[in-house]
Amino acid sequence: MAATILVVEDEPAIQELITYSLRQARHVVFGARSAEQAMEIVNDALPDLVLLDWMLPGMSGVEFARMLRRVTRTKTIPIIMLTARAEESDKVAGLEIGADDYITKPFSPRELLARIKAVLRRRSPEAADDIVDIGGLRLDSATHRVTASDKEVVLGPTEFRLLHFLMTHSERVHTRSQLLDQVWGDHVFVEDRTVDVHIRRLRKALENVSKDGLVQTVRGSGYRLSAGPAASIGIV
C-alpha cells in the first residue's frame, strides 16, 4: 500500500533519485533539504516514514531524529537513516537514537524500497502490501482492489482506506475520533459525523456483494469489522 514518505536530504541529486524511485513505487513523497524544513512538514501532516540523512546543514539528522523521538505525536514515526558513515560505531549510534534502520550510501533504489517495506511491515503491518481476507471479502493492498466471490467492489479512496483500516484491525471497536485520526489523519479537521457518511457509502458498495453486514455498528461506541454475528450490536 502506498505510504507517505518524507525525504530529508540536502543533496539535490540524491533527493531527486530517491523521490523518483519512491513515486515509481506509488508512494507519496515530500522533500526537505534541512531538519528545520522537515519539521515544518511534520507539523502540518504526519508522514508514514522518514528517510533521514545523517549530515544536514544546521540541525543534524541525528538531532532531528532525537527531537522526533522526544515528542509524543512523532515518537512512533519510523525513521531510516541515510549516511555515508560505514563504521559499526556509527551504525550503533544511529540505531541507539531510535532509528528503525540504517542504510549506507551508496545504495540501490531496489534495496531502499525493500528496507522501507520491511520497516513499514514491522512498525505498521497494515501499511504493507498484504492481502486480507475476512468473511469472503478480499482486500489486496498492492493492487488496490477489493473483491468478493471474484466480483470487484468499486470504492472511492476514502472508503478504501476506511475498509483497509477496519479489515487490518478486525474485531476491534473503533470510535469515530479514532477512525478520523487513523484514516483521515490527525492534521485533517473534519466532524465526527463525516465517519458516518463514509461508513454508509462503504456499506452501500458492499451491498453489491452481500458483504455490508461485515461493517457493524456498536451502539454508543463506534464501528468494527467482524465476520461474526451482528445481531447483538445492530447494524444501522
CSV table of C-alpha atoms in Angstrom, one decimal:
chain,number,residue,atom,x,y,z
A,1,MET,CA,0.0,0.0,0.0
A,2,ALA,CA,1.3,3.5,-0.8
A,3,ALA,CA,2.8,5.3,2.1
A,4,THR,CA,3.5,9.0,2.7
A,5,ILE,CA,7.3,9.3,3.0
A,6,LEU,CA,9.3,12.4,4.0
A,7,VAL,CA,12.8,12.5,2.4
A,8,VAL,CA,15.2,14.8,4.3
A,9,GLU,CA,18.3,15.0,2.1
A,10,ASP,CA,20.3,18.1,1.3
A,11,GLU,CA,22.0,16.7,-1.8
A,12,PRO,CA,19.6,17.6,-4.7
A,13,ALA,CA,20.8,14.7,-7.0
A,14,ILE,CA,20.3,12.1,-4.3
A,15,GLN,CA,16.9,13.5,-3.2
A,16,GLU,CA,15.7,13.6,-6.8
A,17,LEU,CA,16.8,9.9,-7.4
A,18,ILE,CA,15.1,8.8,-4.1
A,19,THR,CA,11.9,10.8,-4.9
A,20,TYR,CA,11.7,9.3,-8.4
A,21,SER,CA,12.2,5.7,-7.1
A,22,LEU,CA,9.6,6.2,-4.4
A,23,ARG,CA,7.0,7.7,-6.7
A,24,GLN,CA,7.5,4.9,-9.2
A,25,ALA,CA,6.6,2.5,-6.3
A,26,ARG,CA,3.4,4.5,-5.8
A,27,HIS,CA,4.5,6.3,-2.6
A,28,VAL,CA,3.6,9.9,-1.8
A,29,VAL,CA,6.8,11.9,-1.3
A,30,PHE,CA,7.6,15.1,0.5
A,31,GLY,CA,11.1,16.5,0.3
A,32,ALA,CA,13.1,18.7,2.7
A,33,ARG,CA,16.7,20.0,2.5
A,34,SER,CA,17.1,20.6,6.2
A,35,ALA,CA,15.7,19.4,9.5
A,36,GLU,CA,14.1,22.8,10.1
A,37,GLN,CA,12.2,22.5,6.8
A,38,ALA,CA,11.3,18.8,7.6
A,39,MET,CA,9.8,19.9,11.0
A,40,GLU,CA,7.5,22.3,9.2
A,41,ILE,CA,6.2,19.5,7.1
A,42,VAL,CA,5.8,17.1,10.0
A,43,ASN,CA,3.9,19.8,12.0
A,44,ASP,CA,1.5,20.1,9.1
A,45,ALA,CA,1.0,16.4,8.4
A,46,LEU,CA,2.5,13.2,9.9
A,47,PRO,CA,4.3,11.1,7.3
A,48,ASP,CA,4.2,7.3,7.5
A,49,LEU,CA,8.0,7.1,7.4
A,50,VAL,CA,11.0,9.5,7.4
A,51,LEU,CA,14.2,8.9,5.3
A,52,LEU,CA,16.7,11.0,7.1
A,53,ASP,CA,20.2,12.0,6.0
A,54,TRP,CA,22.8,11.9,8.9
A,55,MET,CA,24.6,15.1,7.8
A,56,LEU,CA,22.4,18.1,7.2
A,57,PRO,CA,23.0,21.8,7.2
A,58,GLY,CA,22.0,23.4,10.5
A,59,MET,CA,20.5,20.8,12.8
A,60,SER,CA,21.9,17.3,12.1
A,61,GLY,CA,19.8,14.3,11.1
A,62,VAL,CA,20.8,12.7,14.4
A,63,GLU,CA,19.4,15.7,16.4
A,64,PHE,CA,16.3,15.8,14.3
A,65,ALA,CA,15.7,12.1,15.0
A,66,ARG,CA,16.2,12.7,18.7
A,67,MET,CA,13.6,15.5,18.5
A,68,LEU,CA,11.1,13.3,16.8
A,69,ARG,CA,11.5,10.6,19.4
A,70,ARG,CA,11.0,13.1,22.3
A,71,VAL,CA,7.6,14.3,21.2
A,72,THR,CA,4.5,12.1,21.8
A,73,ARG,CA,3.0,13.0,18.4
A,74,THR,CA,6.0,11.9,16.4
A,75,LYS,CA,7.8,9.4,18.6
A,76,THR,CA,6.4,6.3,16.7
A,77,ILE,CA,7.2,7.6,13.1
A,78,PRO,CA,9.5,5.0,11.5
A,79,ILE,CA,12.9,6.5,10.7
A,80,ILE,CA,15.5,5.2,8.2
A,81,MET,CA,18.9,6.9,8.4
A,82,LEU,CA,20.8,7.5,5.2
A,83,THR,CA,24.5,8.1,5.6
A,84,ALA,CA,28.0,7.7,4.1
A,85,ARG,CA,29.2,6.6,7.6
A,86,ALA,CA,30.0,2.9,7.4
A,87,GLU,CA,31.7,2.3,10.7
A,88,GLU,CA,30.0,-0.1,13.1
A,89,SER,CA,30.0,2.5,15.9
A,90,ASP,CA,28.2,4.9,13.6
A,91,LYS,CA,25.5,2.3,12.8
A,92,VAL,CA,25.1,1.6,16.5
A,93,ALA,CA,24.8,5.3,17.3
A,94,GLY,CA,22.1,5.7,14.6
A,95,LEU,CA,20.1,2.8,16.0
A,96,GLU,CA,20.5,3.9,19.6
A,97,ILE,CA,18.9,7.3,18.9
A,98,GLY,CA,15.8,5.5,17.8
A,99,ALA,CA,16.3,4.9,14.0
A,100,ASP,CA,14.5,1.8,12.7
A,101,ASP,CA,17.1,1.1,10.1
A,102,TYR,CA,20.4,2.4,8.7
A,103,ILE,CA,21.4,2.4,5.0
A,104,THR,CA,24.9,3.2,4.0
A,105,LYS,CA,25.5,5.3,0.8
A,106,PRO,CA,25.7,4.4,-2.0
A,107,PHE,CA,22.6,2.2,-2.1
A,108,SER,CA,20.4,0.9,-4.9
A,109,PRO,CA,16.8,2.0,-5.2
A,110,ARG,CA,15.8,-1.7,-5.0
A,111,GLU,CA,17.5,-2.1,-1.6
A,112,LEU,CA,15.9,1.2,-0.4
A,113,LEU,CA,12.4,0.1,-1.4
A,114,ALA,CA,12.9,-3.3,0.3
A,115,ARG,CA,14.1,-1.7,3.5
A,116,ILE,CA,11.2,0.7,3.5
A,117,LYS,CA,8.7,-2.2,3.1
A,118,ALA,CA,10.4,-4.1,5.8
A,119,VAL,CA,10.2,-1.2,8.3
A,120,LEU,CA,6.6,-0.5,7.5
A,121,ARG,CA,5.7,-4.1,7.9
A,122,ARG,CA,7.4,-4.2,11.4
A,123,ARG,CA,6.1,-0.9,12.6
A,124,SER,CA,2.7,-0.8,10.9
A,125,PRO,CA,1.6,-4.1,9.4
A,126,GLU,CA,-1.5,-2.5,7.8
A,127,ALA,CA,0.8,-0.4,5.6
A,128,ALA,CA,2.5,-3.4,3.9
A,129,ASP,CA,1.4,-4.8,0.6
A,130,ASP,CA,-0.6,-7.6,2.2
A,131,ILE,CA,-3.8,-9.4,1.2
A,132,VAL,CA,-6.5,-9.5,3.8
A,133,ASP,CA,-9.5,-11.9,3.6
A,134,ILE,CA,-12.3,-11.7,6.1
A,135,GLY,CA,-15.6,-13.4,5.7
A,136,GLY,CA,-15.0,-13.9,2.0
A,137,LEU,CA,-14.2,-10.2,1.4
A,138,ARG,CA,-10.7,-9.9,0.0
A,139,LEU,CA,-8.6,-6.7,0.0
A,140,ASP,CA,-5.3,-6.5,-1.9
A,141,SER,CA,-3.2,-3.5,-0.8
A,142,ALA,CA,-0.7,-3.9,-3.7
A,143,THR,CA,-3.3,-3.7,-6.5
A,144,HIS,CA,-5.8,-1.5,-4.5
A,145,ARG,CA,-8.6,-4.0,-5.3
A,146,VAL,CA,-11.5,-5.3,-3.2
A,147,THR,CA,-13.3,-8.4,-4.3
A,148,ALA,CA,-15.8,-11.0,-3.1
A,149,SER,CA,-16.6,-14.2,-5.0
A,150,ASP,CA,-14.5,-12.9,-7.8
A,151,LYS,CA,-16.7,-9.8,-8.1
A,152,GLU,CA,-14.9,-6.5,-7.7
A,153,VAL,CA,-16.1,-3.8,-5.3
A,154,VAL,CA,-15.7,-0.3,-6.5
A,155,LEU,CA,-14.7,2.1,-3.7
A,156,GLY,CA,-13.5,5.7,-3.5
A,157,PRO,CA,-10.1,6.4,-2.0
A,158,THR,CA,-11.5,7.3,1.4
A,159,GLU,CA,-13.8,4.2,1.6
A,160,PHE,CA,-10.8,2.1,0.6
A,161,ARG,CA,-8.7,3.5,3.4
A,162,LEU,CA,-11.5,3.1,5.8
A,163,LEU,CA,-12.1,-0.5,4.8
A,164,HIS,CA,-8.4,-1.3,4.8
A,165,PHE,CA,-8.1,0.0,8.4
A,166,LEU,CA,-11.1,-1.9,9.6
A,167,MET,CA,-10.0,-5.1,8.0
A,168,THR,CA,-6.5,-4.9,9.3
A,169,HIS,CA,-7.9,-4.2,12.8
A,170,SER,CA,-10.9,-6.5,12.7
A,171,GLU,CA,-12.9,-7.5,15.7
A,172,ARG,CA,-11.9,-4.3,17.5
A,173,VAL,CA,-14.3,-1.4,18.2
A,174,HIS,CA,-13.2,2.0,16.9
A,175,THR,CA,-14.7,5.3,17.9
A,176,ARG,CA,-15.4,8.0,15.3
A,177,SER,CA,-12.5,10.0,16.7
A,178,GLN,CA,-10.1,7.0,16.4
A,179,LEU,CA,-11.2,6.4,12.8
A,180,LEU,CA,-10.7,10.1,11.9
A,181,ASP,CA,-7.2,10.0,13.3
A,182,GLN,CA,-6.2,6.7,11.6
A,183,VAL,CA,-8.0,7.1,8.2
A,184,TRP,CA,-8.1,10.9,7.7
A,185,GLY,CA,-5.0,11.8,9.7
A,186,ASP,CA,-4.5,13.9,12.8
A,187,HIS,CA,-3.9,17.0,10.7
A,188,VAL,CA,-7.3,17.0,9.0
A,189,PHE,CA,-10.1,18.8,10.8
A,190,VAL,CA,-13.5,17.3,10.0
A,191,GLU,CA,-16.6,16.5,12.0
A,192,ASP,CA,-17.1,13.1,13.7
A,193,ARG,CA,-20.3,12.6,11.6
A,194,THR,CA,-18.1,12.5,8.5
A,195,VAL,CA,-17.2,9.0,9.5
A,196,ASP,CA,-20.9,8.0,9.5
A,197,VAL,CA,-21.3,9.3,5.9
A,198,HIS,CA,-18.4,7.2,4.7
A,199,ILE,CA,-19.5,4.2,6.6
A,200,ARG,CA,-22.8,4.4,4.8
A,201,ARG,CA,-21.1,4.7,1.4
A,202,LEU,CA,-18.9,1.7,2.3
A,203,ARG,CA,-21.8,-0.4,3.2
A,204,LYS,CA,-23.7,0.6,0.1
A,205,ALA,CA,-20.8,-0.5,-2.1
A,206,LEU,CA,-20.5,-3.8,-0.1
A,207,GLU,CA,-24.2,-4.5,-0.6
A,208,ASN,CA,-23.5,-5.4,-4.2
A,209,VAL,CA,-21.5,-8.5,-3.0
A,210,SER,CA,-23.7,-9.1,0.1
A,211,LYS,CA,-20.9,-8.1,2.5
A,212,ASP,CA,-22.3,-5.0,4.1
A,213,GLY,CA,-23.0,-6.9,7.2
A,214,LEU,CA,-19.3,-7.2,7.9
A,215,VAL,CA,-19.2,-3.5,8.9
A,216,GLN,CA,-21.0,-3.4,12.2
A,217,THR,CA,-22.2,-0.5,14.5
A,218,VAL,CA,-21.6,-0.9,18.2
A,219,ARG,CA,-24.2,1.4,19.6
A,220,GLY,CA,-22.8,4.2,21.8
A,221,SER,CA,-19.2,3.2,20.9
A,222,GLY,CA,-18.4,3.2,17.2
A,223,TYR,CA,-17.7,0.7,14.5
A,224,ARG,CA,-16.0,-2.6,13.9
A,225,LEU,CA,-15.5,-5.1,11.1
A,226,SER,CA,-16.3,-8.6,12.0
A,227,ALA,CA,-17.3,-11.9,10.3
A,228,GLY,CA,-19.2,-12.9,13.4
A,229,PRO,CA,-22.9,-12.3,14.1
A,230,ALA,CA,-24.2,-8.8,14.3
A,231,ALA,CA,-27.5,-9.4,16.0
A,232,SER,CA,-26.3,-8.3,19.4
A,233,ILE,CA,-24.9,-5.0,18.3
A,234,GLY,CA,-27.2,-3.9,15.5
A,235,ILE,CA,-26.4,-2.5,12.1
A,236,VAL,CA,-27.7,0.9,11.2
